[in-house]
Tab-separated table of C-alpha atoms in Angstrom:
chain	number	residue	atom	x	y	z
M	221	MET	CA	111.546	-72.672	-7.565
M	222	LYS	CA	108.397	-72.195	-5.474
M	223	ARG	CA	105.723	-74.725	-6.179
M	224	LYS	CA	102.176	-73.464	-6.874
M	225	VAL	CA	99.552	-74.983	-4.627
M	226	PRO	CA	96.208	-75.825	-6.324
M	227	TYR	CA	93.980	-74.619	-3.487
M	228	LEU	CA	90.874	-76.037	-5.080
M	229	LYS	CA	92.246	-79.500	-4.470
M	230	LEU	CA	92.078	-78.878	-0.732
M	231	PHE	CA	88.329	-79.210	-1.009
M	232	LEU	CA	88.227	-82.013	-3.541
M	233	PRO	CA	88.205	-85.559	-2.233
M	234	ARG	CA	91.233	-87.747	-2.928
M	235	ARG	CA	91.983	-91.249	-1.879
M	236	ARG	CA	93.522	-89.962	1.334
M	237	GLY	CA	92.097	-87.374	3.705
M	238	ILE	CA	88.557	-87.396	2.312
M	239	ALA	CA	87.024	-87.007	5.757
M	240	VAL	CA	89.275	-84.055	6.594
M	241	ARG	CA	88.459	-82.226	3.382
M	242	LEU	CA	84.724	-82.800	3.799
M	243	ALA	CA	84.961	-81.462	7.327
M	244	VAL	CA	86.746	-78.312	6.129
M	245	LEU	CA	84.195	-77.804	3.361
M	246	SER	CA	81.352	-78.213	5.869
M	247	LEU	CA	82.921	-75.607	8.164
M	248	VAL	CA	83.246	-73.122	5.284
M	249	LEU	CA	79.614	-73.610	4.249
M	250	ALA	CA	78.498	-73.291	7.863
M	251	ALA	CA	80.442	-70.043	8.256
M	252	ILE	CA	78.878	-68.584	5.072
M	253	THR	CA	75.390	-69.593	6.238
M	254	ALA	CA	75.970	-68.097	9.682
M	255	ALA	CA	77.234	-64.837	8.178
M	256	TRP	CA	74.178	-64.649	5.894
M	257	CYS	CA	71.779	-65.201	8.792
M	258	LEU	CA	73.636	-62.705	10.964
M	259	ALA	CA	73.458	-60.075	8.225
M	260	ASP	CA	69.715	-60.657	7.855
M	261	LEU	CA	69.189	-60.438	11.614
M	262	THR	CA	71.291	-57.291	11.850
M	263	SER	CA	69.323	-55.626	9.050
M	264	GLN	CA	66.127	-56.215	11.013
M	265	VAL	CA	67.553	-54.910	14.290
M	266	LEU	CA	69.393	-51.861	12.947
M	267	VAL	CA	66.510	-49.737	11.649
M	268	PRO	CA	67.653	-46.960	9.286
M	269	PRO	CA	67.227	-43.390	10.498
M	270	GLN	CA	63.861	-41.829	9.788
M	271	PRO	CA	63.957	-39.631	6.664
M	272	ILE	CA	63.542	-35.886	6.920
M	273	LEU	CA	59.837	-35.410	6.314
M	274	ALA	CA	59.675	-31.612	6.642
M	275	LEU	CA	55.985	-31.665	7.460
M	276	ASP	CA	56.075	-29.572	10.616
M	277	HIS	CA	54.894	-26.393	8.890
M	278	TYR	CA	51.662	-28.146	7.868
M	279	ALA	CA	50.913	-28.794	11.539
M	280	ILE	CA	50.976	-25.007	12.030
M	281	ASN	CA	49.360	-23.787	8.835
M	282	ARG	CA	47.381	-25.722	6.234
M	283	SER	CA	45.895	-22.756	4.387
M	284	LEU	CA	47.070	-22.809	0.780
M	285	LYS	CA	46.070	-19.192	0.249
M	286	SER	CA	48.162	-17.927	3.144
M	287	TYR	CA	51.195	-19.706	1.733
M	288	LEU	CA	50.684	-18.309	-1.779
M	289	ASP	CA	50.102	-14.785	-0.463
M	290	ASN	CA	53.581	-14.848	1.062
M	291	ILE	CA	55.471	-16.318	-1.898
M	292	SER	CA	56.793	-13.970	-4.555
M	293	VAL	CA	58.290	-14.550	-7.996
M	294	LEU	CA	62.019	-13.838	-8.033
M	295	ILE	CA	62.767	-14.648	-11.671
M	296	GLU	CA	60.519	-15.322	-14.659
M	297	PRO	CA	60.784	-14.947	-18.440
M	298	SER	CA	60.047	-11.426	-19.659
M	299	ILE	CA	58.336	-12.871	-22.745
M	300	THR	CA	56.432	-16.153	-22.844
M	301	VAL	CA	54.360	-18.073	-25.364
M	302	CYS	CA	51.316	-16.274	-23.933
M	303	SER	CA	52.765	-12.815	-24.603
M	304	ASP	CA	51.458	-12.630	-28.159
M	305	SER	CA	47.922	-12.957	-29.486
M	306	GLU	CA	48.373	-16.288	-31.258
M	307	ARG	CA	46.442	-19.353	-30.157
M	308	VAL	CA	48.110	-21.291	-27.348
M	309	GLU	CA	46.999	-24.912	-27.354
M	310	LEU	CA	49.521	-26.327	-24.919
M	311	LEU	CA	51.696	-24.979	-22.113
M	312	VAL	CA	54.114	-27.265	-20.263
M	313	LEU	CA	55.337	-26.420	-16.773
M	314	VAL	CA	58.029	-28.698	-15.370
M	315	THR	CA	58.686	-29.080	-11.660
M	316	SER	CA	62.402	-28.958	-10.978
M	317	SER	CA	64.735	-28.029	-8.125
M	318	PRO	CA	67.806	-25.777	-7.876
M	319	LYS	CA	70.500	-28.429	-8.279
M	320	ARG	CA	68.948	-30.424	-11.150
M	321	PHE	CA	70.646	-28.552	-13.979
M	322	VAL	CA	71.572	-31.753	-15.842
M	323	GLN	CA	67.927	-32.844	-15.991
M	324	ARG	CA	66.788	-29.422	-17.216
M	325	GLN	CA	69.480	-29.363	-19.869
M	326	ALA	CA	68.462	-32.813	-21.107
M	327	ILE	CA	64.922	-31.509	-21.629
M	328	ARG	CA	66.206	-28.388	-23.404
M	329	ASP	CA	68.254	-30.588	-25.741
M	330	THR	CA	65.337	-32.922	-26.521
M	331	TRP	CA	61.584	-32.429	-26.286
M	332	GLY	CA	61.788	-28.930	-24.821
M	333	LYS	CA	62.666	-27.627	-28.290
M	334	HIS	CA	59.249	-28.637	-29.628
M	335	VAL	CA	56.785	-27.419	-26.987
M	336	PRO	CA	56.587	-24.240	-24.868
M	337	ALA	CA	58.160	-25.556	-21.655
M	338	TYR	CA	59.160	-23.653	-18.518
M	339	PHE	CA	60.838	-24.925	-15.347
M	340	VAL	CA	59.336	-24.078	-11.972
M	341	LEU	CA	61.506	-24.199	-8.867
M	342	GLY	CA	62.119	-22.659	-5.481
M	343	LEU	CA	65.244	-22.064	-3.404
M	344	ASP	CA	67.554	-24.193	-1.296
M	345	GLY	CA	66.450	-22.030	1.625
M	346	VAL	CA	63.721	-19.488	2.321
M	347	ALA	CA	65.521	-16.163	1.802
M	348	VAL	CA	66.307	-14.279	-1.393
M	349	GLU	CA	69.982	-14.789	-0.585
M	350	ASP	CA	69.471	-18.520	-1.153
M	351	LEU	CA	69.111	-17.908	-4.880
M	352	THR	CA	72.392	-19.271	-6.227
M	353	ALA	CA	74.475	-17.520	-8.831
M	354	ASP	CA	74.289	-20.644	-10.988
M	355	ASN	CA	70.487	-20.581	-11.059
M	356	TYR	CA	70.459	-16.846	-11.720
M	357	LEU	CA	72.832	-17.168	-14.678
M	358	GLU	CA	70.968	-20.215	-15.999
M	359	ALA	CA	67.667	-18.349	-15.892
M	360	LYS	CA	69.139	-15.362	-17.689
M	361	GLU	CA	70.741	-17.523	-20.366
M	362	TYR	CA	67.735	-19.662	-21.238
M	363	SER	CA	64.746	-17.497	-20.204
M	364	ASP	CA	62.746	-20.604	-19.357
M	365	MET	CA	62.843	-20.650	-15.548
M	366	ILE	CA	60.276	-19.446	-13.030
M	367	ILE	CA	61.866	-19.191	-9.599
M	368	PHE	CA	59.721	-18.554	-6.516
M	369	GLN	CA	60.822	-17.501	-3.062
M	370	PHE	CA	60.037	-20.601	-1.031
M	371	GLN	CA	62.011	-23.581	0.188
M	372	ASP	CA	62.179	-26.217	-2.520
M	373	HIS	CA	61.767	-29.743	-1.191
M	374	TYR	CA	59.541	-32.715	-1.970
M	375	GLN	CA	56.980	-32.013	0.741
M	376	ASN	CA	56.362	-28.568	-0.723
M	377	LEU	CA	55.371	-29.953	-4.116
M	378	THR	CA	51.727	-29.063	-3.473
M	379	LEU	CA	52.727	-25.423	-3.045
M	380	LYS	CA	54.781	-25.561	-6.224
M	381	THR	CA	51.887	-27.021	-8.217
M	382	ALA	CA	49.545	-24.324	-6.891
M	383	LEU	CA	52.079	-21.675	-7.918
M	384	MET	CA	52.175	-23.175	-11.421
M	385	MET	CA	48.409	-22.855	-11.722
M	386	GLN	CA	48.413	-19.348	-10.314
M	387	TRP	CA	51.224	-18.234	-12.621
M	388	THR	CA	49.493	-19.659	-15.705
M	389	ALA	CA	46.175	-18.011	-14.858
M	390	ALA	CA	47.923	-14.655	-14.310
M	391	ARG	CA	50.245	-14.755	-17.347
M	392	CYS	CA	47.889	-16.337	-19.887
M	393	PRO	CA	44.464	-14.803	-19.116
M	394	SER	CA	43.424	-14.386	-22.752
M	395	HIS	CA	44.373	-17.971	-23.653
M	396	LEU	CA	42.746	-19.938	-20.842
M	397	ASP	CA	39.687	-20.983	-22.847
M	398	GLU	CA	41.733	-22.915	-25.428
M	399	LEU	CA	44.844	-23.704	-23.372
M	400	MET	CA	45.707	-26.990	-21.672
M	401	LEU	CA	48.332	-26.852	-18.938
M	402	PHE	CA	50.541	-29.947	-18.755
M	403	LYS	CA	52.072	-30.263	-15.308
M	404	THR	CA	55.010	-32.687	-15.302
M	405	ASP	CA	58.409	-33.468	-13.732
M	406	ASP	CA	61.980	-33.077	-14.928
M	407	ASP	CA	62.508	-36.847	-15.127
M	408	VAL	CA	59.716	-37.215	-17.668
M	409	LEU	CA	60.380	-37.751	-21.366
M	410	VAL	CA	57.672	-36.172	-23.521
M	411	ASN	CA	56.725	-37.109	-27.063
M	412	PRO	CA	55.562	-33.659	-28.275
M	413	TRP	CA	53.768	-35.003	-31.347
M	414	LEU	CA	51.713	-37.514	-29.377
M	415	LEU	CA	51.139	-35.113	-26.491
M	416	ARG	CA	49.534	-32.626	-28.872
M	417	ARG	CA	47.353	-35.429	-30.215
M	418	VAL	CA	46.310	-36.268	-26.651
M	419	VAL	CA	45.410	-32.598	-26.117
M	420	ARG	CA	43.320	-32.435	-29.282
M	421	GLN	CA	41.549	-35.731	-28.614
M	422	ASN	CA	40.662	-34.601	-25.089
M	423	SER	CA	39.574	-31.102	-25.987
M	424	GLY	CA	37.097	-29.727	-23.464
M	425	LYS	CA	37.961	-32.290	-20.768
M	426	ASP	CA	38.605	-31.000	-17.247
M	427	LEU	CA	41.659	-33.024	-16.231
M	428	VAL	CA	43.420	-35.726	-18.236
M	429	GLY	CA	46.127	-38.111	-17.086
M	430	TYR	CA	46.927	-41.604	-15.933
M	431	ARG	CA	44.118	-42.360	-13.504
M	432	LYS	CA	44.854	-44.564	-10.512
M	433	MET	CA	41.932	-46.262	-8.822
M	434	ASN	CA	41.373	-47.324	-5.205
M	435	SER	CA	44.834	-46.522	-3.918
M	436	TYR	CA	45.799	-46.632	-0.254
M	437	LEU	CA	47.858	-43.882	1.322
M	438	HIS	CA	51.256	-44.764	2.787
M	439	ARG	CA	51.265	-44.583	6.572
M	440	ASP	CA	54.871	-45.737	6.966
M	441	ALA	CA	57.053	-42.803	8.022
M	442	TYR	CA	59.969	-44.285	6.081
M	443	ASN	CA	58.101	-44.066	2.792
M	444	LYS	CA	58.685	-41.185	0.394
M	445	TRP	CA	54.912	-40.747	-0.011
M	446	PHE	CA	54.125	-40.904	3.702
M	447	VAL	CA	50.931	-39.086	4.680
M	448	PRO	CA	50.318	-38.844	8.428
M	449	ARG	CA	46.758	-39.423	9.525
M	450	TRP	CA	46.513	-35.908	10.943
M	451	LEU	CA	46.982	-34.574	7.396
M	452	HIS	CA	44.404	-36.836	5.772
M	453	ARG	CA	42.347	-39.310	7.788
M	454	PRO	CA	40.852	-41.626	5.102
M	455	ASP	CA	43.177	-44.414	4.003
M	456	LEU	CA	41.601	-45.000	0.602
M	457	VAL	CA	41.800	-42.622	-2.364
M	458	PRO	CA	39.075	-43.725	-4.822
M	459	GLN	CA	40.766	-42.123	-7.831
M	460	TYR	CA	43.380	-39.550	-8.779
M	461	LEU	CA	45.679	-38.673	-11.668
M	462	SER	CA	49.370	-39.508	-11.362
M	463	GLY	CA	51.392	-36.377	-10.651
M	464	THR	CA	54.089	-37.440	-13.112
M	465	GLY	CA	52.123	-35.684	-15.832
M	466	TYR	CA	48.534	-34.512	-16.192
M	467	LEU	CA	46.621	-31.938	-18.210
M	468	ILE	CA	44.378	-29.258	-16.720
M	469	ARG	CA	41.938	-27.282	-18.804
M	470	GLY	CA	42.947	-23.630	-18.628
M	471	SER	CA	39.456	-22.385	-17.893
M	472	ARG	CA	39.373	-24.581	-14.764
M	473	LEU	CA	42.578	-23.268	-13.166
M	474	GLU	CA	41.095	-20.406	-11.148
M	475	GLU	CA	38.118	-22.533	-10.118
M	476	ILE	CA	40.440	-25.244	-8.810
M	477	LEU	CA	42.571	-22.715	-6.935
M	478	GLN	CA	39.574	-21.029	-5.327
M	479	ALA	CA	38.244	-24.388	-4.163
M	480	ALA	CA	41.689	-25.347	-2.834
M	481	PHE	CA	41.728	-22.207	-0.702
M	482	GLU	CA	38.851	-23.742	1.270
M	483	ILE	CA	40.443	-27.167	1.758
M	484	PRO	CA	43.340	-27.918	4.153
M	485	ILE	CA	46.482	-28.704	2.206
M	486	ILE	CA	48.216	-32.103	2.173
M	487	ASN	CA	51.691	-32.990	0.935
M	488	LEU	CA	50.703	-35.207	-2.038
M	489	GLU	CA	49.916	-32.722	-4.807
M	490	ASP	CA	48.302	-35.201	-7.194
M	491	VAL	CA	45.951	-36.613	-4.572
M	492	TYR	CA	45.202	-33.116	-3.277
M	493	PHE	CA	44.520	-31.301	-6.550
M	494	THR	CA	43.132	-34.040	-8.787
M	495	TYR	CA	41.050	-35.938	-6.230
M	496	ILE	CA	40.326	-33.925	-3.073
M	497	VAL	CA	39.872	-30.568	-4.800
M	498	SER	CA	38.881	-31.370	-8.390
M	499	LYS	CA	36.924	-34.600	-8.011
M	500	PHE	CA	35.614	-34.641	-4.442
M	501	LYS	CA	34.991	-30.894	-4.007
M	502	LEU	CA	34.168	-29.726	-7.551
M	503	ASN	CA	33.016	-33.022	-9.093
M	504	LEU	CA	35.169	-32.462	-12.170
M	505	THR	CA	35.823	-35.367	-14.499
M	506	LEU	CA	39.169	-37.168	-14.331
M	507	THR	CA	39.805	-38.640	-17.773
M	508	HIS	CA	42.121	-41.613	-18.014
M	509	ASP	CA	44.638	-41.635	-20.864
M	510	ARG	CA	47.271	-44.360	-20.605
M	511	ARG	CA	49.510	-42.479	-23.032
M	512	LEU	CA	50.407	-40.101	-20.168
M	513	SER	CA	52.271	-42.867	-18.425
M	514	PRO	CA	53.801	-42.809	-14.927
M	515	TYR	CA	56.094	-45.619	-16.064
M	516	LYS	CA	58.901	-46.012	-18.582
M	517	PRO	CA	59.522	-48.614	-21.302
M	518	TRP	CA	61.685	-51.509	-20.188
M	519	LEU	CA	62.193	-52.558	-23.797
M	520	PRO	CA	63.891	-49.779	-25.813
M	521	LEU	CA	61.898	-50.109	-29.018
M	522	ASP	CA	61.219	-47.036	-31.156
M	523	CYS	CA	57.523	-47.808	-31.498
M	524	ILE	CA	57.061	-48.135	-27.735
M	525	TYR	CA	58.498	-44.648	-27.212
M	526	TRP	CA	56.317	-43.363	-30.019
M	527	GLY	CA	53.199	-44.862	-28.457
M	528	LEU	CA	53.521	-42.733	-25.305
M	529	GLY	CA	52.871	-39.034	-24.825
M	530	SER	CA	55.007	-38.989	-21.700
M	531	MET	CA	57.034	-41.519	-19.731
M	532	HIS	CA	58.409	-41.207	-16.218
M	533	SER	CA	61.577	-42.009	-14.235
M	534	LEU	CA	64.121	-41.522	-17.007
M	535	THR	CA	67.618	-40.347	-16.233
M	536	SER	CA	69.081	-37.565	-18.331
M	537	ASN	CA	71.183	-40.105	-20.241
M	538	GLU	CA	68.150	-42.307	-20.917
M	539	MET	CA	66.257	-39.274	-22.155
M	540	LEU	CA	69.069	-38.253	-24.489
M	541	GLY	CA	69.416	-41.830	-25.729
M	542	ALA	CA	65.716	-42.310	-26.510
M	543	TRP	CA	65.131	-38.910	-28.079
M	544	PRO	CA	66.666	-39.472	-31.578
M	545	SER	CA	64.152	-42.256	-32.294
M	546	ILE	CA	61.205	-40.113	-31.191
M	547	GLU	CA	62.417	-37.123	-33.186
M	548	ARG	CA	62.962	-39.229	-36.311
M	549	LEU	CA	59.444	-40.664	-36.098
M	550	GLY	CA	58.084	-37.200	-35.333
M	551	LYS	CA	59.555	-35.734	-38.496
M	552	LYS	CA	58.034	-38.573	-40.534
M	553	TYR	CA	54.719	-37.952	-38.785
M	554	GLU	CA	54.865	-34.304	-39.872
M	555	GLN	CA	55.275	-35.521	-43.460
M	556	GLY	CA	52.171	-37.689	-43.193
M	557	PHE	CA	53.834	-40.998	-42.315
M	558	GLU	CA	53.295	-42.959	-39.111
M	559	ASN	CA	55.432	-46.073	-39.232
M	560	CYS	CA	54.367	-47.356	-35.823
M	561	ARG	CA	50.620	-47.093	-36.247
M	562	TYR	CA	49.970	-50.849	-36.486
M	563	PHE	CA	52.194	-51.553	-33.478
M	564	VAL	CA	50.606	-48.835	-31.327
M	565	VAL	CA	47.035	-49.823	-32.191
M	566	ASN	CA	47.347	-53.606	-32.178
M	567	ILE	CA	50.384	-54.629	-30.144
M	568	TRP	CA	51.297	-51.898	-27.671
M	569	THR	CA	50.317	-52.769	-24.093
M	570	GLU	CA	51.403	-51.736	-20.610
M	571	LEU	CA	53.374	-54.977	-20.387
M	572	PHE	CA	56.231	-53.046	-22.003
M	573	LEU	CA	56.351	-50.568	-19.103
M	574	CYS	CA	58.015	-50.785	-15.721
């Protein structure tokens, strides 16, 4: 019968061979330390490949108007919330991309049932042929997608946001005086009941969102939010509203677009539209409302979700998991009950967000 060897005892001192075992243990620890240091050194020497920035077209053309004049709508709903004569208080347009069906479906199954929400996206390429059959069938089934003929990637988000404004102004002309456009992303969980309260409490305001103050632009080419100096020379942005979700007064949409046509475009849509165009050029007011949060709760408490009008960076599963609590509290709110009022007013702070 083969005898089992207790390997741990090789490293434990006995009466005999203590020096040998200590020497072996020292060699093992030295090898681990050397491997750790080598890995750290290698990580510093082997720089990862530079990400695809796709900014070359801005070096050729920075005229927003010329871009919009050459982008057409391929698919849009035949009937929208603006098609009738009823009052439209809120319109939500969600930036998405062709392959993010799971994220769009999560919104349809949750908060998208309670507010007029439409998804805005482009194509995987630049030609009409790049419209996939899946996106075509999805748009026909749900009638909530607006697909434009332009290449959909992160650096074109400014173009997409401009198209959202242009589409709203063209499709909702009789509602612009009372309408607030909520521009948001498909990884944002919205609390429809609180979002409507935010709209009502900020009635008449120009732009409302989570205001960031004295931010510095990223000049590192490996950063997702990299802005080369030839696109925007100043390093400091005094204030802007986070692009994860902000409200624009409908009557200001055309004014903002017309002003943007005179200003060279940059790749950060929130900095471009809320600061450079709206604040710096037009001197519009940027109203801070922490309930339109660019963060998400790190503690999954019902009252924390209820205290936010929108929260960012949620996966589709996180959105589906958090929604039942919001919906339950929303139905009680409709009946005149607000169980979380004391918590939201007296306890809720941004310490619960990450």
